[in-house]
Structures are given as structure tokens and as C-alpha cells.
Coordinates of C-alpha atoms in Angstrom, one line a residue:
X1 CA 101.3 110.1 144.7
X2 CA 102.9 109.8 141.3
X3 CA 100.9 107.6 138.5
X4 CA 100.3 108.3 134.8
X5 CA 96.3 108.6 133.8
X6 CA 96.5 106.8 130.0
X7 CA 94.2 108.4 127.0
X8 CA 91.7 106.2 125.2
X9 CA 94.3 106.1 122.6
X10 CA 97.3 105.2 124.5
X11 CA 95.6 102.1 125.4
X12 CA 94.1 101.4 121.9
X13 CA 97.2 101.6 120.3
X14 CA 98.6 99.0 123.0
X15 CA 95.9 96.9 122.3
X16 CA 93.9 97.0 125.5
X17 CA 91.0 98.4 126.4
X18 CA 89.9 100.1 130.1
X19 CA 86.9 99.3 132.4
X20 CA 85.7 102.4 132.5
X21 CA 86.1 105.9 131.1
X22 CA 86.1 108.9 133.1
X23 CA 84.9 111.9 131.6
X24 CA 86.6 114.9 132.6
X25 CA 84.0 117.9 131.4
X26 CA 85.4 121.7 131.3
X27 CA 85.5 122.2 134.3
X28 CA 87.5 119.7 135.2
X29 CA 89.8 120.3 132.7
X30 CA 90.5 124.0 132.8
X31 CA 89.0 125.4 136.4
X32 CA 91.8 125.7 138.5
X33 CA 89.6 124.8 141.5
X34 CA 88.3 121.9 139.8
X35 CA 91.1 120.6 138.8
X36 CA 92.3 119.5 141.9
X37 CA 88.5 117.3 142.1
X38 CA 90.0 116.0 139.1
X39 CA 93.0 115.1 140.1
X40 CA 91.6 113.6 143.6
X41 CA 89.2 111.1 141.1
X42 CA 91.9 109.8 139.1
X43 CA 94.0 108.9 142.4
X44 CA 90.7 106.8 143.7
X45 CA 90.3 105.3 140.5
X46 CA 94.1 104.3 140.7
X47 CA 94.3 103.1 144.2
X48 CA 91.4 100.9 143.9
X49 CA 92.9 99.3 141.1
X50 CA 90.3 100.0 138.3
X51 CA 91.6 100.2 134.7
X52 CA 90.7 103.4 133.0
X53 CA 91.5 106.1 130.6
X54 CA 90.5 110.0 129.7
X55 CA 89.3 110.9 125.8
X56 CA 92.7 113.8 126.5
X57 CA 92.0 116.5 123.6
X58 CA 89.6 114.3 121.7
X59 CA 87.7 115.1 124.7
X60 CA 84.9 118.2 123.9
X61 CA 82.3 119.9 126.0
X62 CA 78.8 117.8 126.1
X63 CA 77.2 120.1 124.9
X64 CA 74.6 121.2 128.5
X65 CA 75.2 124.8 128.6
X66 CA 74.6 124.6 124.9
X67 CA 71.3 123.3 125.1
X68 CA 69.8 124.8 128.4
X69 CA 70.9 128.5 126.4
X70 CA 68.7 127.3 124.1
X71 CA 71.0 126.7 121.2
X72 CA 69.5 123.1 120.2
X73 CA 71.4 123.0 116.8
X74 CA 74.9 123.7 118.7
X75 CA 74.1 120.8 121.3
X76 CA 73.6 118.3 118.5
X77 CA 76.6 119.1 116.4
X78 CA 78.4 119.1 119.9
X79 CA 77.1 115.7 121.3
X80 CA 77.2 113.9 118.0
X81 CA 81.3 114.6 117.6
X82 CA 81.5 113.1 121.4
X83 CA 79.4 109.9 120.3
X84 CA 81.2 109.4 117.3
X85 CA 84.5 109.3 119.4
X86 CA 82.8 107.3 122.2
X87 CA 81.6 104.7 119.6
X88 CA 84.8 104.4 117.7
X89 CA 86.4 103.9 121.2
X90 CA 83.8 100.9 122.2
X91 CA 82.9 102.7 125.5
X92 CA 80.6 101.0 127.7
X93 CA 80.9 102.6 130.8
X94 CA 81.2 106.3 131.7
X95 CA 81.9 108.2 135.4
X96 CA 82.1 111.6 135.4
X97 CA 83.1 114.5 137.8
X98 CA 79.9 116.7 136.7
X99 CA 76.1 115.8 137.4
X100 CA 75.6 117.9 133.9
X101 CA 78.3 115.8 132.1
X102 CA 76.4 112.8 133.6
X103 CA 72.5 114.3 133.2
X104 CA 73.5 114.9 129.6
X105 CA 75.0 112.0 128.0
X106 CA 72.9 109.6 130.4
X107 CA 69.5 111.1 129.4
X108 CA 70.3 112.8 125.8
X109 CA 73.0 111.0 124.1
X110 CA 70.5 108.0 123.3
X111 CA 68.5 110.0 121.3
X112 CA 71.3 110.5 119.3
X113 CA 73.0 107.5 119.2
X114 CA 75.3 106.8 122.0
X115 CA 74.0 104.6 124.5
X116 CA 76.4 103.7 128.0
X117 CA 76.0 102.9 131.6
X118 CA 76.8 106.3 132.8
X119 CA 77.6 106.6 136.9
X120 CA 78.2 110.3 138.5
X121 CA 81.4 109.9 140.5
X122 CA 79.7 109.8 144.3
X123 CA 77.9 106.7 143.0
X124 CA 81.1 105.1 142.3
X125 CA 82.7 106.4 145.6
X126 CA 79.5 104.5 147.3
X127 CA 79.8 101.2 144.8
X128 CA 83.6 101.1 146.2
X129 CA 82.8 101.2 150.0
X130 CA 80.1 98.6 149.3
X131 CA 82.5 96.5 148.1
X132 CA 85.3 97.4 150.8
X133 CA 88.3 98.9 148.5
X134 CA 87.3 102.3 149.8
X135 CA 87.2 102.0 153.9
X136 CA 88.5 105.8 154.9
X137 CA 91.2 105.5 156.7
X138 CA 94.8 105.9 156.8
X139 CA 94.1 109.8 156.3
X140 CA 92.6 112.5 157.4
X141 CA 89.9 112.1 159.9
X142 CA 87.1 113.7 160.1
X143 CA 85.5 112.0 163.0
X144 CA 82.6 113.9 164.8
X145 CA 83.6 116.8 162.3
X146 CA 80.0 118.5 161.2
X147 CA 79.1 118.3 157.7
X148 CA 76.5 119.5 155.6
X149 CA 75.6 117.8 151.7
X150 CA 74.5 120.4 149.4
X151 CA 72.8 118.4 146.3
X152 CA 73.3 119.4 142.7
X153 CA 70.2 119.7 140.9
X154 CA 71.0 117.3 138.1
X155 CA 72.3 114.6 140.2
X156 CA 69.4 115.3 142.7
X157 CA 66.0 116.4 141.4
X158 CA 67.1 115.8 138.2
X159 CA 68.3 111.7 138.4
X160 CA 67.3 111.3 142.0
X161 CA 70.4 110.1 143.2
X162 CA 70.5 111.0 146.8
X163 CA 72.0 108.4 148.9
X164 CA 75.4 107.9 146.7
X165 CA 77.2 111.0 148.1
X166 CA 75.5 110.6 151.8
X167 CA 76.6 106.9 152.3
X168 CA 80.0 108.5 150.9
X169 CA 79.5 110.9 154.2
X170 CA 78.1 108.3 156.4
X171 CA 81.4 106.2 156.3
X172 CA 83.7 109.0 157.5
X173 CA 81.8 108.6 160.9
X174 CA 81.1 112.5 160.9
X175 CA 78.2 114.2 161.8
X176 CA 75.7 114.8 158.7
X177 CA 73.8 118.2 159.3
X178 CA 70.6 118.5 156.6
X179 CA 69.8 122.0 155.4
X180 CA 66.2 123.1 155.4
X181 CA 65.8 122.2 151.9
X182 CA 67.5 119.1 150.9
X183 CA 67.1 115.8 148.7
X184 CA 63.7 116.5 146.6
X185 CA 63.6 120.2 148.0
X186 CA 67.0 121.3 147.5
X187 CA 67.6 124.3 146.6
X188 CA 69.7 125.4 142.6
X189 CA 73.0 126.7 143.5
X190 CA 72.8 129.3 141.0
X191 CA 74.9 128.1 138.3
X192 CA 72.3 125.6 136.6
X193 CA 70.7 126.5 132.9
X194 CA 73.9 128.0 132.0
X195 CA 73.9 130.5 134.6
X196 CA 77.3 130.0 135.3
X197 CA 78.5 131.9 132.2
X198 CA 76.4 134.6 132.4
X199 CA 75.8 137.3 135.1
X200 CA 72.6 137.0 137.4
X201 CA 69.7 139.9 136.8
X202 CA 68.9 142.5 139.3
X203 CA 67.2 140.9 142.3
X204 CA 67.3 141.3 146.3
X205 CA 69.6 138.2 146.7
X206 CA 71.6 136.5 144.6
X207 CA 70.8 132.4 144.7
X208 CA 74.2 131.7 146.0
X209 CA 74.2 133.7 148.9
X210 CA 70.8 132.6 150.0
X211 CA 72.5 128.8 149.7
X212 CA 75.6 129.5 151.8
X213 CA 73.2 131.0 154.6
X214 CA 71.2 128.2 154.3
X215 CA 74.8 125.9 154.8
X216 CA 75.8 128.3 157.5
X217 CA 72.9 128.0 159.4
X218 CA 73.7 124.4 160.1
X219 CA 77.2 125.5 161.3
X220 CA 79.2 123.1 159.4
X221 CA 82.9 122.6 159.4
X222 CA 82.5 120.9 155.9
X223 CA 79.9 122.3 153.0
X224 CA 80.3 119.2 150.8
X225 CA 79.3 119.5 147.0
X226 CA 79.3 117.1 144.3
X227 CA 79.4 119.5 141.3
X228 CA 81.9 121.9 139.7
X229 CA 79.6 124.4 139.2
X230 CA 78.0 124.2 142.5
X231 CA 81.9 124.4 144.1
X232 CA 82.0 127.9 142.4
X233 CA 79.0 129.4 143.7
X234 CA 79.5 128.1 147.5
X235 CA 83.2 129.0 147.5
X236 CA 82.2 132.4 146.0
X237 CA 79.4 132.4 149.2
X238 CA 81.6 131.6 151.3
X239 CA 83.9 134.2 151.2
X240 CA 81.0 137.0 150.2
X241 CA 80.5 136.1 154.1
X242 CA 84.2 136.0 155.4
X243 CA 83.6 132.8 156.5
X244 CA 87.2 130.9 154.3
X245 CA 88.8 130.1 157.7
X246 CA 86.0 128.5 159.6
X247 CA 83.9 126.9 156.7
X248 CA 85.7 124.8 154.1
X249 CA 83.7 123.7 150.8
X250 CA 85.1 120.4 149.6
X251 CA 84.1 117.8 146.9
X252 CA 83.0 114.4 147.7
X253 CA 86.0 112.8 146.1
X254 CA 88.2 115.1 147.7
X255 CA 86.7 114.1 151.1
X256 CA 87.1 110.8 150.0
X257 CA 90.6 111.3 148.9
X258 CA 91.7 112.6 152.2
X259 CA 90.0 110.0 154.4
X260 CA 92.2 107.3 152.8
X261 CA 95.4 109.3 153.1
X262 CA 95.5 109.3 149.3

């Protein structure tokens, strides 16, 4: 499927303005893995016929691994060049690929001056079947197939947004395995607080590992993850336990991508 995604100046300089504004985030920009999330967003967005547009380059990290580091003073200067960009632009309404991209400029960008309705990308997956432009089918199916939901702490415990990326599950007509700890109890990936850029200290297990023997006790055929970061560390689990042929890890949007044949 061939389509153009416009930038928020593209469409300002034609004079129009979109519906909504999806926010890439780094990860979705330069990790080759996530990329392909990306890319799987953008052709939902398209086929449902919703107008939007990316910030491009004027696009710049929100500033999360910043602030969980520690480094207050870099978050600020980072969020306030976003917000002046976002307000310049007129944005009202924000989906993003990342529950951090989201957690941030939902819960600390007001502080600082930019306010928007800000929806994590399984939310708008389940707003779309509510509303009957998503209905999975024409692709893949994954009938009967058995998958287990793996929530990201910031989109879980940290929003308590649960039922988004399940109802986005339920519709495939699969079978939906919980792990032991789940919703309210999940369990941290690994990569949260900026542990993603940083090597884990010396310990018996590393958090990742424990997670992917949580999954595999389940024994899925689909890990499904709604985070960058948490694709990472359950990919890298996953093949720690040789398991890349018989367990696949998938994003929600790219579930949702191949039920619809997009």
C-alpha cells in the first residue's frame, strides 16, 4: 500500500489543517523494529480515512528518558521546544505509538503550557472498531490463535488504560491468555525509567527474561505489546529462549494491520 503521510507543514502551507497528529517518538522514528509499528499506524490512520500529519524533523524527543534519569532542567528545555511547535501548529489532538510519548505530554506538558487530548494508539484502534471502520477482516486471521497482552507500565498502571488494547484482541476472535500478573499487577518490562539506555546491574535475573517466562508460560502463539520499548525487551526474551519460530511478539497496530489485510 502506497500513500504519502503529509508534515504539519505541508498542510499548513496548503492551508488546511488535520484531525489529528500522530506523534512518532524515537523509537518510532529511528528503531528499525519499530519502525515497521510505525509504518503499520499510518496505513490504519489512512485506511479509515482520518486526516492527519507527522511534526517530520521539527519533531524532537519528549523529553521521558530525560526526566525519569533525573535530568529535570533537560526535560524542560526539551518539552518546552515541542509545545512551542505544537502551539504554533494549533494542535488539538495527539495519538501516539509510545505509552511514554503519551504518559508525558498527557500528564506533564500542561504544567508547561501545552494542553491536548492526547489518545495512546490501542485506544484509537478500539474508538475505530466502536465505530465499525476497523472490523478485521480481509487479512490475516488469527482465529482461535492463542494470545497473550503484555501491558506497558505507563499505559497500564500508569493511565489505567486496560481495556483499549484487549477489545483490540477481543475482535480478532482469538483466544486471550492472561499472565499471572496483569492489568494493575503487571509486571515492568525492563526498559521503563530510562532503563532502556542503560545496562541492567548485577542481579539473579534480568526483568525481561522473568517477563518472557511469564508469556511462555501461557503458551502463546502471539506476545502482543503496545510499547516500543517493551517490543525490545520481549523480542530480546524471546530469542535469549530460542523460542523466534514458535512465539512471535507483535504490536497491537500491527495485529490490527494484518487482520484487515492492510
Amino acid at each position: 500500500m502506497e500513500f504519502k503521510v503529509p508534515t504539519m507543514a505541508e498542510l499548513m502551507a496548503a492551508g488546511e489543517e488535520p484531525e489529528i497528529l500522530f506523534w512518532v517518538g524515537c523509537a518510532g522514528s529511528y528503531d528499525e523494529r519499530a519502525q515497521k509499528i510505525t509504518r503499520d499506524i499510518c496505513k490504519i490512520l489512512h485506511h479509515v480515512g482520518i486526516k492527519y500529519a507527522v511534526l517530520g524533523t521539527e519533531e524532537s524527543c519528549t523529553g521521558d528518558p530525560a526526566k525519569r534519569a533525573g535530568n529535570e532542567f533537560l526535560f524542560q528545555m526539551q518539552a518546552m521546544t515541542n509545545i512551542e511547535v505544537l502551539n504554533a501548529y494549533n494542535i488539538k489532538k495527539i495519538v501516539t505509538g509510545c505509552p511514554h510519548c503519551f504518559n508525558t505530554i498527557k500528564n506533564e506538558y500542561p504544567g508547561l503550557g501545552g494542553t491536548y487530548e492526547v489518545i495512546h494508539h490501542t485506544q484509537l484502534i478500539q474508538d475505530l472498531i466502536n465505530e465499525g471502520k476497523l472490523k478485521a477482516e480481509g487479512g490475516e486471521s488469527f482465529k482461535g490463535k492463542k494470545i497473550t497482552y503484555h501491558d506497558p507500565c505507563y499505559l497500564g498502571r500508569g493511565n489505567g488504560i486496560y481495556e483499549a488494547p484487549r477489545k483490540a484482541l477481543e475482535v480478532l476472535d482469538a483466544q486471550l491468555v492472561e499472565m499471572k500478573r496483569c492489568k494493575s499487577n503487571g509486571l515492568c518490562c525492563g526498559a521503563g525509567g530510562a532503563q532502556m539506555f542503560k545496562e541492567p546491574e548485577k542481579g539473579n535475573k534480568d526483568i525481561n527474561v522473568e517477563r518472557v517466562d511469564e508469556a511462555l508460560e501461557t503458551s502463546p502463539q502471539f506476545i502482543a505489546a503496545g510499547c516500543p520499548f517493551c517490543m525490545t525487551m520481549l523480542s530480546d526474551g524471546i530469542k535469549l529462549k530460542d523460542k523466534e519460530q514458535e512465539v512471535k511478539v507483535l504490536d497491537i497496530a500491527e495485529i490490527t494491520a494484518r487482520a484487515n489485510g492492510l
